[in-house]
Coordinates of C-alpha atoms in Angstrom, one line a residue:
M560 CA 40.4 27.9 18.9
A561 CA 36.9 28.5 18.0
N562 CA 34.1 27.9 20.4
K563 CA 32.1 24.6 19.6
P564 CA 28.1 24.8 19.0
K565 CA 26.0 24.6 21.9
S566 CA 24.5 21.1 22.0
R567 CA 21.9 19.7 24.6
H568 CA 23.5 16.2 26.0
I569 CA 22.1 13.2 24.5
K570 CA 22.3 10.0 26.6
L571 CA 23.5 6.9 24.8
T572 CA 21.0 5.2 26.3
S573 CA 17.1 5.2 24.8
H574 CA 15.7 5.0 28.2
P575 CA 14.3 8.2 29.8
G576 CA 15.9 9.1 32.9
A577 CA 14.7 8.7 36.2
G578 CA 11.8 11.6 37.0
S579 CA 12.0 12.7 33.6
A580 CA 8.6 14.0 32.4
K581 CA 6.6 11.5 30.1
P582 CA 6.4 12.5 26.6
I583 CA 2.8 13.7 25.0
P584 CA 1.0 10.4 23.8
I585 CA 0.2 9.7 20.5
H586 CA -3.2 8.3 19.8
W587 CA -2.9 7.4 16.1
G588 CA -6.3 7.7 14.1
A589 CA -7.9 9.9 16.5
A590 CA -10.7 12.2 15.1
D591 CA -9.6 15.3 17.1
P592 CA -5.9 16.5 16.6
H593 CA -5.2 17.2 19.9
T594 CA -6.3 13.9 21.3
R595 CA -4.0 12.5 18.5
G596 CA -1.4 14.5 19.5
P597 CA 1.7 16.4 17.8
I598 CA 4.7 14.6 16.4
I599 CA 7.6 15.9 18.1
A600 CA 11.0 14.5 16.7
T601 CA 12.8 17.7 18.0
L602 CA 16.4 17.2 19.5
T603 CA 16.3 20.8 20.9
T604 CA 14.4 19.6 24.0
P605 CA 15.0 15.7 24.1
E606 CA 12.6 15.3 26.8
H607 CA 9.8 16.2 24.4
R608 CA 10.5 13.7 22.0
N609 CA 7.6 11.2 21.4
V610 CA 8.7 9.4 18.3
I611 CA 11.9 7.6 17.2
G612 CA 14.0 9.2 14.5
T613 CA 14.1 12.8 13.4
H614 CA 12.6 15.2 11.0
S615 CA 13.8 15.2 7.5
G616 CA 15.1 11.7 8.3
S617 CA 17.0 11.2 5.0
Y618 CA 19.0 14.6 5.4
A619 CA 19.8 14.0 9.1
V620 CA 23.5 13.6 8.2
Y621 CA 23.6 16.8 6.4
R622 CA 21.9 18.2 9.1
A623 CA 24.8 16.8 11.6
L624 CA 27.7 18.1 9.3
A625 CA 26.2 21.8 9.1
I626 CA 26.2 21.5 12.8
A627 CA 29.8 20.2 12.9
A628 CA 30.8 22.9 10.7
R629 CA 29.4 25.3 12.9
A630 CA 27.2 26.6 10.1
L631 CA 23.8 25.6 12.0
D632 CA 23.0 26.6 15.5
P633 CA 21.6 22.8 17.0
Q634 CA 19.2 24.8 19.0
H635 CA 17.5 26.5 15.9
V636 CA 13.9 26.3 15.7
P637 CA 12.0 27.1 12.4
D638 CA 10.2 30.2 12.4
L639 CA 6.8 29.1 10.4
T640 CA 5.6 32.4 9.9
N641 CA 3.7 32.5 6.1
T642 CA 4.5 29.0 5.7
A643 CA 1.1 27.6 5.9
P644 CA -0.3 25.6 2.7
T645 CA -1.3 27.4 -0.6
D646 CA -4.2 24.9 -0.5
P647 CA -5.4 23.5 2.4
I648 CA -6.1 19.7 2.3
G649 CA -8.8 17.8 4.2
P650 CA -9.6 16.8 6.9
Y651 CA -11.0 13.6 5.2
P652 CA -12.5 10.6 6.9
A653 CA -9.7 8.5 6.2
W654 CA -7.5 10.8 8.2
H655 CA -9.3 9.2 11.4
D656 CA -9.2 5.5 10.3
P657 CA -5.9 4.0 12.0
E658 CA -5.9 1.4 9.1
K659 CA -5.8 3.7 6.1
I660 CA -3.2 6.0 7.0
V661 CA 0.0 4.6 8.6
S662 CA 3.0 5.9 6.8
L663 CA 2.4 9.8 6.8
D664 CA 1.1 12.2 9.4
P665 CA -2.3 13.5 7.9
Y666 CA -1.9 16.7 10.1
G667 CA 1.7 17.3 9.1
A668 CA 0.8 20.4 6.6
V669 CA -1.1 22.5 9.6
V670 CA 0.7 21.8 12.5
A671 CA 1.4 25.6 13.2
D672 CA -2.5 26.0 13.3
V673 CA -3.9 22.8 15.0
F674 CA -1.0 22.5 17.3
R675 CA -0.3 26.3 17.9
D676 CA -0.9 26.0 21.8
Y677 CA 2.2 23.3 21.8
L678 CA 3.9 25.7 19.8
D679 CA 3.4 28.7 22.1
R680 CA 4.1 26.5 25.3
G681 CA 7.6 26.0 23.8
Y682 CA 7.2 22.4 22.2
D683 CA 9.2 22.4 18.7
V684 CA 6.4 20.8 16.4
R685 CA 7.4 20.8 12.9
P686 CA 5.8 20.2 9.7
T687 CA 6.0 16.8 7.7
I688 CA 4.5 18.1 4.9
A689 CA 4.2 21.3 2.7
I690 CA 2.0 22.5 0.4
T691 CA 2.8 25.3 -2.4
Q692 CA 1.8 26.5 -6.0
A693 CA 4.0 26.5 -8.6
H694 CA 4.8 25.9 -12.5
I695 CA 6.3 22.8 -14.5
D696 CA 7.9 23.2 -17.8
M697 CA 8.6 19.8 -19.9
P698 CA 9.6 19.7 -23.4
E699 CA 6.9 16.8 -23.9
I700 CA 4.2 19.4 -22.9
A701 CA 5.1 21.6 -25.2
D702 CA 5.3 19.1 -28.0
A703 CA 1.7 18.0 -27.2
I704 CA 0.5 21.5 -27.4
E705 CA 2.4 21.7 -30.6
A706 CA 0.7 18.8 -31.9
G707 CA -2.8 19.9 -30.7
R708 CA -3.3 17.5 -28.2
L709 CA -3.3 20.1 -25.5
T710 CA -4.1 23.9 -25.9
V711 CA -2.9 26.8 -23.9
D712 CA -6.0 27.9 -21.9
G713 CA -4.4 31.0 -20.0
K714 CA -5.3 29.2 -16.7
L715 CA -3.9 25.7 -16.3
V716 CA -1.6 25.7 -19.4
K717 CA -0.4 29.6 -19.0
S718 CA 2.2 29.1 -22.2
P719 CA 3.5 26.0 -24.1
R720 CA 6.4 26.3 -21.6
E721 CA 4.1 27.0 -18.3
I722 CA 1.9 24.6 -16.6
A723 CA 0.2 25.6 -13.1
V724 CA 0.4 22.8 -10.5
T725 CA -0.3 22.6 -6.7
K726 CA 2.5 20.4 -5.2
A727 CA 3.0 18.8 -1.9
A728 CA 5.9 17.4 -0.2
T729 CA 5.8 14.7 2.6
E730 CA 8.2 13.2 4.8
P731 CA 7.5 9.4 5.8
V732 CA 5.9 9.2 9.6
W733 CA 5.3 5.4 10.4
Y734 CA 2.9 4.3 13.0
L735 CA 4.6 0.9 13.6
P736 CA 1.6 -1.1 14.8
G737 CA -0.2 -0.3 11.4
V738 CA 2.9 -0.5 9.3
A739 CA 3.1 -4.2 11.0
R740 CA -0.3 -5.1 10.0
R741 CA 0.0 -4.1 6.3
F742 CA 3.3 -6.3 5.8
G743 CA 1.5 -9.5 7.7
C744 CA 4.1 -9.5 10.5
T745 CA 3.9 -8.7 14.2
E746 CA 5.2 -5.2 15.5
S747 CA 8.0 -6.9 17.6
E748 CA 9.4 -8.6 14.5
L749 CA 9.3 -5.2 12.4
R750 CA 11.0 -3.4 15.0
R751 CA 13.8 -5.9 15.8
T752 CA 14.2 -5.9 11.9
L753 CA 14.2 -2.6 11.2
F754 CA 16.9 -2.2 14.2
E755 CA 19.0 -4.9 12.9
Q756 CA 19.1 -3.6 9.1
T757 CA 20.0 -0.3 10.1
G758 CA 23.2 -1.7 12.1
G759 CA 21.3 -0.6 15.5
M760 CA 21.0 3.1 14.2
F761 CA 17.7 3.3 16.3
P762 CA 17.9 1.4 19.7
E763 CA 14.8 2.8 20.6
L764 CA 13.0 0.7 18.0
V765 CA 13.8 -2.3 20.5
T766 CA 13.9 -0.2 24.1
R767 CA 11.0 2.0 23.7
G768 CA 7.9 0.1 23.3
D769 CA 5.7 2.8 24.4
L770 CA 7.1 4.9 21.1
D771 CA 4.9 3.8 18.4
V772 CA 5.7 6.4 15.6
F773 CA 9.1 6.1 13.9
L774 CA 10.3 8.7 11.2
P775 CA 12.5 6.5 9.1
P776 CA 15.8 8.1 7.2
I777 CA 14.3 7.3 3.6
G778 CA 12.8 9.8 1.1
G779 CA 9.1 10.6 1.0
Q780 CA 6.9 11.5 -1.9
T781 CA 6.1 14.6 -4.0
V782 CA 2.4 15.4 -5.2
Y783 CA 1.8 17.4 -8.1
M784 CA -2.1 18.3 -8.4
F785 CA -3.4 19.6 -11.7
G786 CA -6.6 21.7 -11.3
D787 CA -8.5 22.2 -8.0
P788 CA -7.1 20.1 -5.3
H789 CA -10.5 20.0 -3.5
K790 CA -12.0 18.0 -6.4
L791 CA -9.7 15.2 -5.7
A792 CA -11.8 13.9 -3.0
D793 CA -15.1 14.4 -5.2
P794 CA -15.8 10.7 -6.6
G795 CA -17.8 12.7 -9.3
V796 CA -15.3 14.5 -10.8
T797 CA -13.2 12.7 -13.2
L798 CA -9.8 11.9 -11.6
T799 CA -6.8 10.8 -13.8
A800 CA -3.9 9.9 -11.9
R801 CA -0.4 8.0 -11.8
V802 CA 1.7 6.8 -8.7
H803 CA 5.4 6.9 -10.2
D804 CA 8.4 5.4 -8.4
E805 CA 11.3 7.3 -9.2
C806 CA 14.0 6.7 -11.9
N807 CA 16.4 9.4 -11.9
G808 CA 18.4 8.1 -15.1
S809 CA 15.4 8.3 -17.1
D810 CA 13.2 10.8 -15.5
V811 CA 15.8 13.7 -15.3
F812 CA 18.7 12.6 -17.5
G813 CA 16.5 10.8 -20.2
S814 CA 18.0 7.3 -20.1
D815 CA 16.2 5.0 -22.8
I816 CA 16.7 1.7 -21.2
C817 CA 13.3 1.9 -19.4
T818 CA 10.0 3.7 -20.1
C819 CA 10.0 5.8 -16.9
R820 CA 10.2 9.1 -18.2
P821 CA 8.1 8.7 -21.1
Y822 CA 5.4 7.1 -19.0
L823 CA 5.5 10.1 -16.5
A824 CA 5.4 12.6 -19.4
H825 CA 2.5 10.7 -20.6
A826 CA 0.6 10.4 -17.7
I827 CA 1.4 14.4 -17.0
E828 CA -0.1 14.9 -20.4
E829 CA -3.2 13.0 -19.6
C830 CA -3.6 14.7 -16.2
V831 CA -3.4 18.0 -17.8
R832 CA -5.9 16.9 -20.5
G833 CA -8.2 15.8 -17.9
A834 CA -8.0 19.0 -15.9
Q835 CA -8.8 21.2 -18.8
N836 CA -12.0 18.9 -19.3
G837 CA -13.2 19.9 -16.0
G838 CA -11.8 17.0 -14.2
V839 CA -8.7 16.9 -12.0
G840 CA -5.1 15.2 -12.5
L841 CA -2.9 14.0 -9.9
I842 CA 1.0 12.6 -10.0
V843 CA 2.4 10.8 -7.0
Y844 CA 6.0 10.5 -7.3
F845 CA 7.7 8.0 -4.9
R846 CA 11.5 8.1 -4.1
K847 CA 12.1 4.5 -4.4
E848 CA 15.3 4.5 -7.0
G849 CA 16.2 1.5 -8.9
R850 CA 12.7 -0.5 -7.5
A851 CA 13.9 0.8 -4.1
L852 CA 17.1 -1.2 -4.3
G853 CA 19.3 2.1 -4.9
E854 CA 20.8 3.4 -8.1
V855 CA 24.2 1.7 -7.3
T856 CA 22.3 -1.8 -7.4
K857 CA 20.4 -0.6 -10.5
F858 CA 23.8 0.0 -12.6
L859 CA 25.6 -2.9 -11.5
V860 CA 22.5 -4.9 -12.7
Y861 CA 22.7 -2.9 -16.1
N862 CA 26.4 -4.1 -16.6
A863 CA 25.5 -7.9 -15.8
R864 CA 22.6 -7.8 -18.1
K865 CA 24.5 -6.4 -20.9
R866 CA 27.6 -8.6 -20.5
Q867 CA 25.8 -12.0 -20.0
A868 CA 26.2 -14.6 -22.8
G869 CA 23.6 -13.7 -25.4
G870 CA 23.3 -10.2 -24.5
D871 CA 20.5 -8.4 -22.6
N872 CA 17.1 -10.2 -22.8
A873 CA 13.6 -10.4 -21.4
A874 CA 14.1 -14.2 -19.9
Q875 CA 17.2 -13.4 -17.9
Y876 CA 16.0 -9.6 -16.8
F877 CA 14.9 -10.4 -13.3
A878 CA 17.5 -13.3 -12.8
R879 CA 20.3 -10.6 -13.1
T880 CA 18.8 -8.5 -10.7
E881 CA 18.5 -11.2 -8.2
C882 CA 21.9 -12.2 -8.7
V883 CA 23.1 -8.7 -7.4
A884 CA 20.3 -7.6 -5.4
G885 CA 18.7 -11.0 -3.9
V886 CA 15.4 -9.9 -4.8
Q887 CA 13.7 -8.8 -8.0
D888 CA 11.8 -5.7 -6.5
M889 CA 11.7 -3.8 -3.1
R890 CA 8.9 -1.4 -3.9
F891 CA 6.5 -2.9 -2.1
Q892 CA 3.1 -1.0 -2.5
E893 CA 1.4 -1.7 0.9
L894 CA 2.0 1.8 2.1
M895 CA 1.4 3.8 -1.3
P896 CA -2.5 4.2 -1.2
D897 CA -1.8 6.5 2.5
V898 CA -1.0 9.3 0.2
L899 CA -4.4 9.1 -1.7
H900 CA -6.4 8.6 1.4
W901 CA -4.5 11.8 2.8
L902 CA -6.0 13.7 -0.4
G903 CA -9.6 12.4 0.1
V904 CA -9.5 10.0 -2.9
T905 CA -12.2 7.4 -3.2
R906 CA -12.2 6.9 -6.8
I907 CA -9.4 6.9 -9.7
H908 CA -11.4 7.4 -13.0
R909 CA -8.2 6.8 -15.1
L910 CA -5.2 5.3 -13.4
V911 CA -2.3 5.9 -16.1
S912 CA -0.5 2.6 -15.1
M913 CA 0.1 -0.9 -16.2
S914 CA 1.6 -2.1 -12.9
N915 CA -0.9 -4.8 -11.5
M916 CA 1.2 -4.4 -8.1
K917 CA 0.0 -0.8 -7.8
Y918 CA -3.5 -1.2 -9.1
D919 CA -4.0 -4.2 -6.5
A920 CA -2.8 -2.1 -3.7
I921 CA -5.1 0.7 -4.5
V922 CA -8.3 -1.4 -4.6
R923 CA -7.2 -3.3 -1.7
A924 CA -6.9 0.2 0.1
G925 CA -10.8 0.5 -0.7
I926 CA -10.3 3.2 -3.9
E927 CA -12.3 2.3 -7.1
V928 CA -10.3 2.3 -10.1
G929 CA -12.1 2.5 -13.4
E930 CA -9.9 2.5 -16.7
R931 CA -6.3 1.8 -16.7
V932 CA -4.2 3.7 -19.2
R933 CA -1.2 2.0 -20.7
I934 CA 1.9 3.7 -22.6
P935 CA 1.4 4.1 -26.2
D936 CA 3.7 1.6 -28.0
E937 CA 5.2 4.5 -30.1
L938 CA 6.6 6.2 -26.6
I939 CA 8.3 2.8 -25.8
P940 CA 12.4 3.4 -26.5
A941 CA 13.8 0.5 -28.4
D942 CA 16.2 -0.5 -25.3
A943 CA 13.4 -0.4 -23.1
R944 CA 11.6 -3.4 -25.0
V945 CA 13.2 -6.0 -23.0
E946 CA 12.0 -4.4 -19.8
M947 CA 8.6 -4.2 -21.0
D948 CA 8.3 -7.9 -22.1
A949 CA 10.2 -9.1 -19.2
K950 CA 7.5 -7.5 -16.7
M951 CA 4.8 -8.5 -19.0
A952 CA 5.8 -12.3 -18.8
A953 CA 6.3 -11.8 -14.7
G954 CA 2.9 -10.7 -14.5
Y955 CA 4.1 -7.0 -13.7
F956 CA 1.8 -5.4 -16.5
T957 CA -1.6 -6.0 -17.6
P958 CA -0.8 -5.8 -21.3
D959 CA -4.4 -4.7 -22.6
G960 CA -4.6 -2.2 -19.7
K961 CA -7.5 -4.0 -18.2
A962 CA -7.8 -4.8 -14.3
P963 CA -7.1 -8.4 -13.2
A964 CA -10.0 -10.9 -12.9
D965 CA -11.7 -10.6 -9.4
D966 CA -10.5 -13.9 -8.4
E967 CA -7.0 -13.1 -9.5
L968 CA -7.2 -9.8 -7.2
A969 CA -8.5 -11.9 -4.2
K970 CA -5.6 -14.1 -4.2
P971 CA -3.4 -13.7 -1.6
K972 CA 0.1 -12.4 -2.3
G973 CA 1.9 -14.7 0.3
R974 CA 4.6 -12.4 0.9
S975 CA 6.4 -11.4 4.0
L976 CA 9.2 -9.0 4.7
G977 CA 11.7 -11.3 4.2
E978 CA 10.7 -12.4 0.8

């Protein structure tokens, strides 16, 4: 019989044992990273843990399978040699404001540097952000070059099939007191709801009030930067940006029932053009499939919409979603601006979005928005017209691309976690 992989004993109780060392405290928003403290979600040395949850939370079960299959040593610690960011980001003033960033660790890309002393002392501190350089290849960009809307410059656009980008991947790191304030609920209510609605998966949410940070088992976001990433923080440099929520069916497989891929491709073209004209471009891609309802729910809604009496129509678009999911949309944008603050963004000159929810969240976060760029009508697939009409009628979109009036922006949303 093969030997079982070695594993540290983890108690079923979430309370620390008598006489155990206290974890390193986290002072969220502290200006000095050592005062703030490292995020330690390791399972290799449980007594060092100072957060709830684990790294790569949405992939934690796969990690468990790899350990169970004896393919991964549970005591493995990453070798971070040569993993440093290709383009360092920050620090920026928002990093030190506990109200502006509550859903990611601004120091997550530089732990091997700023927390080197902890690593040298045997603490398993791991990155939650990685930054690298790459190229993207999209047929829509090649079409834009062929049509003369973009040019090959040898630097940003190296060829019709090679666009240079700097990209970053982030994992969610939630400062629970700050997240609760964003959603207008108490921290205890947030903790209890998270505990209950994950089937009691994280008992520390309700038993460890001394731990303020949670690494939820959800996807993070990928950031694509066109041009010099450091210019993102310069309000004098024209920034073209889109915040895009995941749509696998359209973004990857080209489904024509929505405008997701056409709008994404249009935004990338606008970002490239802006960067070629001396500005900088930014795409933030969030993992929020199916309006954060999930792909199974999305496909069930597709069936319900198409099979209803009278066929698919704008009047019943959201009603069919609510019948299946109980809510129209769970892509609450309250946490979305955090990644913009991490990048040092204070002004978006051209926001490639018609979404009032996104616009409102960005402006409320203190980031100025100039022009709003709508998707050209010729890019809207015929089968996506129902979605566009329904969203415009529901107030999701600003049809003319203009910002809502100041009095409309000032109106309270009156939405809580349970609505």
